[in-house]
Amino acid sequence: GITVQYREDIDDNNTFWGKVQGQLANGSDIGYDLVTPTDWMAGRWIRMGYAARIDPANVPNKKKILPNLENVGFDPGRNFSLTWQSGFAGLAWNKEKYPKGLKTLDDLWAPDLKGKVDVLAEMRDTVGLIMLNQGVDIDGPFTDEQFQAALDVLSAQLDSGQIKGVKGNEYKEDLVSGQAYAAIAWSGDIFQLNAETPGKYGFVIPESGGTLWSDNLLIPATSQHKKNAEKLMNFYYQPDIAAETAAWVNYICPVQGAQAYMEKIDPELAASEWIFPSEKTLNETQVFRPLTPAEEIQFTAAFGDVIGG
């Protein structure tokens, strides 16, 4: 009974934050009633008072969230957020342009890919994959020196011209146009591209491991239509609707009961490790650990210096 305008306006967490933080600080309407920041950024919104508390009476389907997503550090008890989709960061390539494919992060640095590699502007994914490749557990208490060692690799590959660009969501356009042959990429994006051009792109979790992340439905404190936003949250948490959504986006579905509905939509997708992953697949990935506010400032600045942002 409501009209929804879906806008793909978040290229990456930091650039979107830069656009709206001033209005949020002033208590001004930012023009959105739901946003979908990644875990760490959702934590920032909540910590700074920029997220509205969810009225559980308006979102009864909240209880259908997967148990492992129910009680997260940045939002204990899920009072301000619900998982939208989760996904993996790994390696992608255009099979026509680069038929030999990729297995390890070091494969991105092959001489025949020089100038044809995109990496993500999402620090936790790009630096996270490099750290994993260096044998660092990114879900544990790694050191400043270990983080810097990964930045040094990124800096060297940028300086040499191996990496073409550091991109948000628009890295997909480079893969489609052929400007990039390979990328650090997000799982669902690549499967969406393959839905348009079947079998054209490959995706793997690197042998050294990938990252696991979630984007979250969150209502800005300045929302002008909070009850409608809660209605939409509740709608997306109906297992049948969650299955339809997952069939379209091919990311990890956060809703209990959706897999049974997916069996009716597409049995192959119901068995997909990228939508309903097994423990084996999950064990091949790590979640980048929460940073302290001081670390977040320090690491984000250091990353920005390297990528020129």
PDB file of C-alpha atoms in Angstrom, residues 37-302:
ATOM      1  CA  PRO A  37      25.287   0.951   4.950  1.00  0.00           C
ATOM      2  CA  THR A  38      27.767  -1.831   5.617  1.00  0.00           C
ATOM      3  CA  ASP A  39      28.147  -3.104   9.199  1.00  0.00           C
ATOM      4  CA  TRP A  40      30.931  -0.764  10.278  1.00  0.00           C
ATOM      5  CA  MET A  41      29.236   2.296   8.791  1.00  0.00           C
ATOM      6  CA  ALA A  42      25.867   1.282  10.254  1.00  0.00           C
ATOM      7  CA  GLY A  43      27.668   1.212  13.597  1.00  0.00           C
ATOM      8  CA  ARG A  44      28.813   4.785  13.046  1.00  0.00           C
ATOM      9  CA  TRP A  45      25.265   5.973  12.277  1.00  0.00           C
ATOM     10  CA  ILE A  46      23.954   4.265  15.404  1.00  0.00           C
ATOM     11  CA  ARG A  47      26.798   5.489  17.614  1.00  0.00           C
ATOM     12  CA  MET A  48      26.290   9.098  16.508  1.00  0.00           C
ATOM     13  CA  GLY A  49      22.526   9.040  16.996  1.00  0.00           C
ATOM     14  CA  TYR A  50      21.699   9.250  13.300  1.00  0.00           C
ATOM     15  CA  ALA A  51      19.604   6.053  13.196  1.00  0.00           C
ATOM     16  CA  ALA A  52      15.981   5.758  14.323  1.00  0.00           C
ATOM     17  CA  ARG A  53      15.042   3.009  16.767  1.00  0.00           C
ATOM     18  CA  ILE A  54      12.877   0.330  15.119  1.00  0.00           C
ATOM     19  CA  ASP A  55       9.411  -0.134  16.612  1.00  0.00           C
ATOM     20  CA  PRO A  56       9.174  -3.961  16.840  1.00  0.00           C
ATOM     21  CA  ALA A  57       5.370  -3.757  16.663  1.00  0.00           C
ATOM     22  CA  ASN A  58       5.730  -2.444  13.115  1.00  0.00           C
ATOM     23  CA  VAL A  59       8.326  -5.059  12.112  1.00  0.00           C
ATOM     24  CA  PRO A  60       7.055  -8.392  13.487  1.00  0.00           C
ATOM     25  CA  ASN A  61       9.116 -10.283  10.880  1.00  0.00           C
ATOM     26  CA  LYS A  62      12.252  -8.997  12.599  1.00  0.00           C
ATOM     27  CA  LYS A  63      12.309 -12.298  14.490  1.00  0.00           C
ATOM     28  CA  LYS A  64      12.971 -14.122  11.201  1.00  0.00           C
ATOM     29  CA  ILE A  65      16.542 -12.847  10.961  1.00  0.00           C
ATOM     30  CA  LEU A  66      19.128 -15.654  10.925  1.00  0.00           C
ATOM     31  CA  PRO A  67      20.365 -16.427  14.451  1.00  0.00           C
ATOM     32  CA  ASN A  68      23.993 -15.565  13.677  1.00  0.00           C
ATOM     33  CA  LEU A  69      22.913 -12.059  12.586  1.00  0.00           C
ATOM     34  CA  GLU A  70      20.563 -11.417  15.480  1.00  0.00           C
ATOM     35  CA  ASN A  71      22.974 -10.014  18.044  1.00  0.00           C
ATOM     36  CA  VAL A  72      25.828  -8.051  16.446  1.00  0.00           C
ATOM     37  CA  GLY A  73      28.401  -5.897  18.177  1.00  0.00           C
ATOM     38  CA  PHE A  74      27.450  -2.657  16.444  1.00  0.00           C
ATOM     39  CA  ASP A  75      23.727  -3.128  17.226  1.00  0.00           C
ATOM     40  CA  PRO A  76      23.052  -5.582  20.093  1.00  0.00           C
ATOM     41  CA  GLY A  77      19.521  -6.924  19.831  1.00  0.00           C
ATOM     42  CA  ARG A  78      19.012  -5.257  16.457  1.00  0.00           C
ATOM     43  CA  ASN A  79      17.224  -2.205  17.816  1.00  0.00           C
ATOM     44  CA  PHE A  80      18.286   0.022  14.924  1.00  0.00           C
ATOM     45  CA  SER A  81      19.059  -2.213  11.949  1.00  0.00           C
ATOM     46  CA  LEU A  82      18.267  -5.398  10.069  1.00  0.00           C
ATOM     47  CA  THR A  83      20.574  -7.161   7.651  1.00  0.00           C
ATOM     48  CA  TRP A  84      19.686  -6.331   4.061  1.00  0.00           C
ATOM     49  CA  GLN A  85      22.057  -8.717   2.289  1.00  0.00           C
ATOM     50  CA  SER A  86      25.419 -10.269   3.056  1.00  0.00           C
ATOM     51  CA  GLY A  87      28.132 -11.184   0.609  1.00  0.00           C
ATOM     52  CA  PHE A  88      31.712 -12.127  -0.072  1.00  0.00           C
ATOM     53  CA  ALA A  89      34.601 -10.142  -1.489  1.00  0.00           C
ATOM     54  CA  GLY A  90      36.791 -12.248  -3.728  1.00  0.00           C
ATOM     55  CA  LEU A  91      38.317 -12.337  -7.194  1.00  0.00           C
ATOM     56  CA  ALA A  92      36.441 -11.831 -10.455  1.00  0.00           C
ATOM     57  CA  TRP A  93      37.528 -11.911 -14.068  1.00  0.00           C
ATOM     58  CA  ASN A  94      36.190 -11.688 -17.593  1.00  0.00           C
ATOM     59  CA  LYS A  95      36.597 -15.205 -18.981  1.00  0.00           C
ATOM     60  CA  GLU A  96      36.724 -13.988 -22.581  1.00  0.00           C
ATOM     61  CA  LYS A  97      39.474 -11.457 -21.873  1.00  0.00           C
ATOM     62  CA  TYR A  98      41.385 -13.563 -19.353  1.00  0.00           C
ATOM     63  CA  PRO A  99      40.622 -17.268 -19.882  1.00  0.00           C
ATOM     64  CA  LYS A 100      43.383 -18.531 -17.561  1.00  0.00           C
ATOM     65  CA  GLY A 101      41.359 -17.300 -14.568  1.00  0.00           C
ATOM     66  CA  LEU A 102      42.366 -16.509 -11.006  1.00  0.00           C
ATOM     67  CA  LYS A 103      42.935 -18.577  -7.875  1.00  0.00           C
ATOM     68  CA  THR A 104      45.094 -16.465  -5.577  1.00  0.00           C
ATOM     69  CA  LEU A 105      45.369 -12.773  -4.856  1.00  0.00           C
ATOM     70  CA  ASP A 106      48.897 -12.858  -6.302  1.00  0.00           C
ATOM     71  CA  ASP A 107      47.327 -13.821  -9.642  1.00  0.00           C
ATOM     72  CA  LEU A 108      46.010 -10.250  -9.880  1.00  0.00           C
ATOM     73  CA  TRP A 109      49.585  -9.012 -10.054  1.00  0.00           C
ATOM     74  CA  ALA A 110      50.457 -11.091 -13.151  1.00  0.00           C
ATOM     75  CA  PRO A 111      52.292  -9.069 -15.839  1.00  0.00           C
ATOM     76  CA  ASP A 112      49.596  -9.795 -18.462  1.00  0.00           C
ATOM     77  CA  LEU A 113      47.006  -8.038 -16.271  1.00  0.00           C
ATOM     78  CA  LYS A 114      48.963  -4.799 -15.951  1.00  0.00           C
ATOM     79  CA  GLY A 115      46.594  -1.848 -16.183  1.00  0.00           C
ATOM     80  CA  LYS A 116      43.572  -4.146 -16.311  1.00  0.00           C
ATOM     81  CA  VAL A 117      42.828  -4.640 -12.600  1.00  0.00           C
ATOM     82  CA  ASP A 118      40.259  -2.826 -10.449  1.00  0.00           C
ATOM     83  CA  VAL A 119      40.198  -3.055  -6.672  1.00  0.00           C
ATOM     84  CA  LEU A 120      37.449  -1.954  -4.318  1.00  0.00           C
ATOM     85  CA  ALA A 121      37.314   1.425  -2.601  1.00  0.00           C
ATOM     86  CA  GLU A 122      35.963  -0.464   0.410  1.00  0.00           C
ATOM     87  CA  MET A 123      39.089  -0.579   2.588  1.00  0.00           C
ATOM     88  CA  ARG A 124      38.035  -3.617   4.593  1.00  0.00           C
ATOM     89  CA  ASP A 125      37.677  -5.730   1.465  1.00  0.00           C
ATOM     90  CA  THR A 126      40.712  -4.665  -0.566  1.00  0.00           C
ATOM     91  CA  VAL A 127      43.151  -4.359   2.340  1.00  0.00           C
ATOM     92  CA  GLY A 128      41.464  -7.308   4.042  1.00  0.00           C
ATOM     93  CA  LEU A 129      42.154  -9.625   1.096  1.00  0.00           C
ATOM     94  CA  ILE A 130      45.767  -8.483   0.923  1.00  0.00           C
ATOM     95  CA  MET A 131      46.213  -9.074   4.666  1.00  0.00           C
ATOM     96  CA  LEU A 132      44.685 -12.536   4.391  1.00  0.00           C
ATOM     97  CA  ASN A 133      47.114 -13.253   1.559  1.00  0.00           C
ATOM     98  CA  GLN A 134      49.916 -12.250   3.931  1.00  0.00           C
ATOM     99  CA  GLY A 135      48.691 -14.749   6.525  1.00  0.00           C
ATOM    100  CA  VAL A 136      47.035 -12.228   8.850  1.00  0.00           C
ATOM    101  CA  ASP A 137      43.743 -13.062  10.577  1.00  0.00           C
ATOM    102  CA  ILE A 138      41.639  -9.962   9.941  1.00  0.00           C
ATOM    103  CA  ASP A 139      39.017 -11.036  12.480  1.00  0.00           C
ATOM    104  CA  GLY A 140      41.615 -10.942  15.261  1.00  0.00           C
ATOM    105  CA  PRO A 141      43.789  -8.299  16.945  1.00  0.00           C
ATOM    106  CA  PHE A 142      46.149  -7.508  14.067  1.00  0.00           C
ATOM    107  CA  THR A 143      48.743  -4.750  14.470  1.00  0.00           C
ATOM    108  CA  ASP A 144      49.308  -1.371  12.825  1.00  0.00           C
ATOM    109  CA  GLU A 145      52.390  -2.866  11.201  1.00  0.00           C
ATOM    110  CA  GLN A 146      50.384  -5.708   9.633  1.00  0.00           C
ATOM    111  CA  PHE A 147      47.846  -3.250   8.267  1.00  0.00           C
ATOM    112  CA  GLN A 148      50.650  -1.074   6.893  1.00  0.00           C
ATOM    113  CA  ALA A 149      52.323  -4.078   5.228  1.00  0.00           C
ATOM    114  CA  ALA A 150      49.137  -4.645   3.239  1.00  0.00           C
ATOM    115  CA  LEU A 151      48.960  -0.954   2.327  1.00  0.00           C
ATOM    116  CA  ASP A 152      52.532  -1.190   1.063  1.00  0.00           C
ATOM    117  CA  VAL A 153      51.475  -3.919  -1.394  1.00  0.00           C
ATOM    118  CA  LEU A 154      48.514  -1.857  -2.561  1.00  0.00           C
ATOM    119  CA  SER A 155      50.706   1.229  -2.963  1.00  0.00           C
ATOM    120  CA  ALA A 156      53.291  -0.687  -4.999  1.00  0.00           C
ATOM    121  CA  GLN A 157      50.659  -2.130  -7.346  1.00  0.00           C
ATOM    122  CA  LEU A 158      49.109   1.315  -7.847  1.00  0.00           C
ATOM    123  CA  ASP A 159      52.466   2.983  -8.442  1.00  0.00           C
ATOM    124  CA  SER A 160      53.485   0.352 -10.989  1.00  0.00           C
ATOM    125  CA  GLY A 161      50.262   0.780 -12.968  1.00  0.00           C
ATOM    126  CA  GLN A 162      49.184  -2.809 -12.298  1.00  0.00           C
ATOM    127  CA  ILE A 163      45.942  -1.517 -10.785  1.00  0.00           C
ATOM    128  CA  LYS A 164      43.839   0.528 -13.170  1.00  0.00           C
ATOM    129  CA  GLY A 165      41.461   1.955 -10.599  1.00  0.00           C
ATOM    130  CA  VAL A 166      40.108   1.881  -7.059  1.00  0.00           C
ATOM    131  CA  LYS A 167      36.351   1.805  -7.470  1.00  0.00           C
ATOM    132  CA  GLY A 168      33.060   1.613  -5.637  1.00  0.00           C
ATOM    133  CA  ASN A 169      30.143  -0.098  -7.313  1.00  0.00           C
ATOM    134  CA  GLU A 170      31.163   1.251 -10.716  1.00  0.00           C
ATOM    135  CA  TYR A 171      33.938  -1.345 -11.016  1.00  0.00           C
ATOM    136  CA  LYS A 172      31.283  -3.490 -12.728  1.00  0.00           C
ATOM    137  CA  GLU A 173      31.172  -1.026 -15.617  1.00  0.00           C
ATOM    138  CA  ASP A 174      34.914  -1.481 -16.182  1.00  0.00           C
ATOM    139  CA  LEU A 175      34.483  -5.256 -16.339  1.00  0.00           C
ATOM    140  CA  VAL A 176      31.587  -4.935 -18.790  1.00  0.00           C
ATOM    141  CA  SER A 177      33.400  -2.421 -21.029  1.00  0.00           C
ATOM    142  CA  GLY A 178      36.626  -4.433 -21.025  1.00  0.00           C
ATOM    143  CA  GLN A 179      38.632  -1.631 -19.420  1.00  0.00           C
ATOM    144  CA  ALA A 180      39.305  -4.083 -16.597  1.00  0.00           C
ATOM    145  CA  TYR A 181      39.826  -7.809 -17.098  1.00  0.00           C
ATOM    146  CA  ALA A 182      39.943  -8.687 -13.395  1.00  0.00           C
ATOM    147  CA  ALA A 183      38.979  -7.216 -10.045  1.00  0.00           C
ATOM    148  CA  ILE A 184      38.576  -7.592  -6.351  1.00  0.00           C
ATOM    149  CA  ALA A 185      34.795  -7.865  -6.475  1.00  0.00           C
ATOM    150  CA  TRP A 186      31.603  -8.621  -4.598  1.00  0.00           C
ATOM    151  CA  SER A 187      29.980 -12.000  -5.155  1.00  0.00           C
ATOM    152  CA  GLY A 188      26.420 -10.929  -5.974  1.00  0.00           C
ATOM    153  CA  ASP A 189      27.553  -8.324  -8.489  1.00  0.00           C
ATOM    154  CA  ILE A 190      29.312 -10.945 -10.577  1.00  0.00           C
ATOM    155  CA  PHE A 191      26.375 -13.324 -10.537  1.00  0.00           C
ATOM    156  CA  GLN A 192      24.100 -10.482 -11.605  1.00  0.00           C
ATOM    157  CA  LEU A 193      26.450  -9.775 -14.523  1.00  0.00           C
ATOM    158  CA  ASN A 194      26.359 -13.455 -15.435  1.00  0.00           C
ATOM    159  CA  ALA A 195      22.552 -13.324 -15.432  1.00  0.00           C
ATOM    160  CA  GLU A 196      22.842 -10.745 -18.224  1.00  0.00           C
ATOM    161  CA  THR A 197      25.643 -12.524 -20.104  1.00  0.00           C
ATOM    162  CA  PRO A 198      25.642 -16.158 -18.911  1.00  0.00           C
ATOM    163  CA  GLY A 199      29.016 -17.631 -18.058  1.00  0.00           C
ATOM    164  CA  LYS A 200      31.067 -14.581 -19.064  1.00  0.00           C
ATOM    165  CA  TYR A 201      32.543 -13.869 -15.633  1.00  0.00           C
ATOM    166  CA  GLY A 202      34.292 -16.000 -13.046  1.00  0.00           C
ATOM    167  CA  PHE A 203      34.293 -15.497  -9.291  1.00  0.00           C
ATOM    168  CA  VAL A 204      36.257 -17.273  -6.564  1.00  0.00           C
ATOM    169  CA  ILE A 205      37.155 -16.817  -2.949  1.00  0.00           C
ATOM    170  CA  PRO A 206      40.972 -16.631  -2.995  1.00  0.00           C
ATOM    171  CA  GLU A 207      42.859 -19.623  -1.647  1.00  0.00           C
ATOM    172  CA  SER A 208      44.062 -17.453   1.248  1.00  0.00           C
ATOM    173  CA  GLY A 209      40.478 -16.460   2.103  1.00  0.00           C
ATOM    174  CA  GLY A 210      37.850 -13.837   1.349  1.00  0.00           C
ATOM    175  CA  THR A 211      35.931 -11.296   3.361  1.00  0.00           C
ATOM    176  CA  LEU A 212      32.365 -11.633   4.588  1.00  0.00           C
ATOM    177  CA  TRP A 213      30.277  -8.507   5.106  1.00  0.00           C
ATOM    178  CA  SER A 214      26.681  -7.384   5.488  1.00  0.00           C
ATOM    179  CA  ASP A 215      24.750  -4.320   4.374  1.00  0.00           C
ATOM    180  CA  ASN A 216      21.963  -3.231   6.685  1.00  0.00           C
ATOM    181  CA  LEU A 217      18.525  -1.679   6.459  1.00  0.00           C
ATOM    182  CA  LEU A 218      18.618   1.403   8.669  1.00  0.00           C
ATOM    183  CA  ILE A 219      16.153   4.277   9.074  1.00  0.00           C
ATOM    184  CA  PRO A 220      17.794   7.722   9.275  1.00  0.00           C
ATOM    185  CA  ALA A 221      16.806   9.661  12.382  1.00  0.00           C
ATOM    186  CA  THR A 222      15.613  12.407  10.006  1.00  0.00           C
ATOM    187  CA  SER A 223      13.233  10.113   8.084  1.00  0.00           C
ATOM    188  CA  GLN A 224       9.896  11.729   7.251  1.00  0.00           C
ATOM    189  CA  HIS A 225       8.130   8.366   6.740  1.00  0.00           C
ATOM    190  CA  LYS A 226       9.412   6.101   9.519  1.00  0.00           C
ATOM    191  CA  LYS A 227       6.336   3.854   9.718  1.00  0.00           C
ATOM    192  CA  ASN A 228       6.418   3.270   5.972  1.00  0.00           C
ATOM    193  CA  ALA A 229      10.112   2.428   6.213  1.00  0.00           C
ATOM    194  CA  GLU A 230       9.279  -0.114   8.905  1.00  0.00           C
ATOM    195  CA  LYS A 231       6.532  -1.547   6.694  1.00  0.00           C
ATOM    196  CA  LEU A 232       9.083  -2.023   3.936  1.00  0.00           C
ATOM    197  CA  MET A 233      11.544  -3.667   6.314  1.00  0.00           C
ATOM    198  CA  ASN A 234       8.815  -6.052   7.396  1.00  0.00           C
ATOM    199  CA  PHE A 235       7.871  -6.760   3.776  1.00  0.00           C
ATOM    200  CA  TYR A 236      11.433  -7.702   2.832  1.00  0.00           C
ATOM    201  CA  TYR A 237      11.576 -10.052   5.821  1.00  0.00           C
ATOM    202  CA  GLN A 238       8.672 -12.162   4.576  1.00  0.00           C
ATOM    203  CA  PRO A 239      10.424 -15.423   3.622  1.00  0.00           C
ATOM    204  CA  ASP A 240       8.745 -15.575   0.195  1.00  0.00           C
ATOM    205  CA  ILE A 241       9.728 -11.975  -0.609  1.00  0.00           C
ATOM    206  CA  ALA A 242      13.225 -12.557   0.771  1.00  0.00           C
ATOM    207  CA  ALA A 243      13.567 -15.500  -1.623  1.00  0.00           C
ATOM    208  CA  GLU A 244      12.418 -13.390  -4.589  1.00  0.00           C
ATOM    209  CA  THR A 245      14.929 -10.706  -3.636  1.00  0.00           C
ATOM    210  CA  ALA A 246      17.762 -13.225  -3.265  1.00  0.00           C
ATOM    211  CA  ALA A 247      16.910 -14.753  -6.634  1.00  0.00           C
ATOM    212  CA  TRP A 248      17.423 -11.313  -8.160  1.00  0.00           C
ATOM    213  CA  VAL A 249      20.509 -10.062  -6.297  1.00  0.00           C
ATOM    214  CA  ASN A 250      22.283 -13.393  -5.622  1.00  0.00           C
ATOM    215  CA  TYR A 251      23.650 -12.261  -2.273  1.00  0.00           C
ATOM    216  CA  ILE A 252      23.460 -14.161   1.022  1.00  0.00           C
ATOM    217  CA  CYS A 253      19.858 -14.156   2.212  1.00  0.00           C
ATOM    218  CA  PRO A 254      19.446 -13.167   5.911  1.00  0.00           C
ATOM    219  CA  VAL A 255      15.889 -14.459   6.401  1.00  0.00           C
ATOM    220  CA  GLN A 256      14.930 -17.773   7.987  1.00  0.00           C
ATOM    221  CA  GLY A 257      12.613 -19.849   5.813  1.00  0.00           C
ATOM    222  CA  ALA A 258      13.570 -18.197   2.524  1.00  0.00           C
ATOM    223  CA  GLN A 259      15.476 -21.220   1.222  1.00  0.00           C
ATOM    224  CA  ALA A 260      12.293 -23.321   1.144  1.00  0.00           C
ATOM    225  CA  TYR A 261      10.612 -20.695  -1.030  1.00  0.00           C
ATOM    226  CA  MET A 262      13.691 -20.492  -3.239  1.00  0.00           C
ATOM    227  CA  GLU A 263      13.251 -24.222  -3.975  1.00  0.00           C
ATOM    228  CA  LYS A 264      10.008 -23.286  -5.748  1.00  0.00           C
ATOM    229  CA  ILE A 265      11.557 -20.351  -7.618  1.00  0.00           C
ATOM    230  CA  ASP A 266      14.839 -21.959  -8.699  1.00  0.00           C
ATOM    231  CA  PRO A 267      16.191 -25.171  -7.112  1.00  0.00           C
ATOM    232  CA  GLU A 268      19.668 -24.393  -8.436  1.00  0.00           C
ATOM    233  CA  LEU A 269      19.737 -21.072  -6.571  1.00  0.00           C
ATOM    234  CA  ALA A 270      18.383 -22.800  -3.459  1.00  0.00           C
ATOM    235  CA  ALA A 271      21.545 -24.920  -3.515  1.00  0.00           C
ATOM    236  CA  SER A 272      23.881 -21.962  -4.225  1.00  0.00           C
ATOM    237  CA  GLU A 273      26.789 -21.504  -1.851  1.00  0.00           C
ATOM    238  CA  TRP A 274      26.663 -17.778  -2.628  1.00  0.00           C
ATOM    239  CA  ILE A 275      23.067 -17.357  -1.367  1.00  0.00           C
ATOM    240  CA  PHE A 276      22.739 -20.074   1.289  1.00  0.00           C
ATOM    241  CA  PRO A 277      26.376 -20.821   2.150  1.00  0.00           C
ATOM    242  CA  SER A 278      27.484 -23.908   4.014  1.00  0.00           C
ATOM    243  CA  GLU A 279      29.786 -23.821   7.018  1.00  0.00           C
ATOM    244  CA  LYS A 280      32.608 -24.922   4.715  1.00  0.00           C
ATOM    245  CA  THR A 281      32.242 -21.843   2.523  1.00  0.00           C
ATOM    246  CA  LEU A 282      31.802 -19.526   5.502  1.00  0.00           C
ATOM    247  CA  ASN A 283      34.981 -20.954   7.018  1.00  0.00           C
ATOM    248  CA  GLU A 284      36.890 -19.779   3.926  1.00  0.00           C
ATOM    249  CA  THR A 285      36.084 -16.169   4.832  1.00  0.00           C
ATOM    250  CA  GLN A 286      36.625 -13.753   7.684  1.00  0.00           C
ATOM    251  CA  VAL A 287      34.846 -10.623   8.883  1.00  0.00           C
ATOM    252  CA  PHE A 288      37.178  -7.639   9.192  1.00  0.00           C
ATOM    253  CA  ARG A 289      37.311  -6.922  12.920  1.00  0.00           C
ATOM    254  CA  PRO A 290      35.644  -3.829  14.380  1.00  0.00           C
ATOM    255  CA  LEU A 291      38.013  -0.863  14.598  1.00  0.00           C
ATOM    256  CA  THR A 292      38.194   1.546  17.487  1.00  0.00           C
ATOM    257  CA  PRO A 293      37.239   5.139  16.575  1.00  0.00           C
ATOM    258  CA  ALA A 294      40.943   6.073  16.689  1.00  0.00           C
ATOM    259  CA  GLU A 295      41.898   3.150  14.438  1.00  0.00           C
ATOM    260  CA  GLU A 296      39.121   3.998  12.026  1.00  0.00           C
ATOM    261  CA  ILE A 297      40.431   7.541  11.632  1.00  0.00           C
ATOM    262  CA  GLN A 298      44.038   6.354  11.355  1.00  0.00           C
ATOM    263  CA  PHE A 299      43.469   3.464   8.943  1.00  0.00           C
ATOM    264  CA  THR A 300      40.968   5.317   6.762  1.00  0.00           C
ATOM    265  CA  ALA A 301      43.368   8.245   6.405  1.00  0.00           C
ATOM    266  CA  ALA A 302      46.259   5.938   5.555  1.00  0.00           C
TER     267      ALA A 302
END
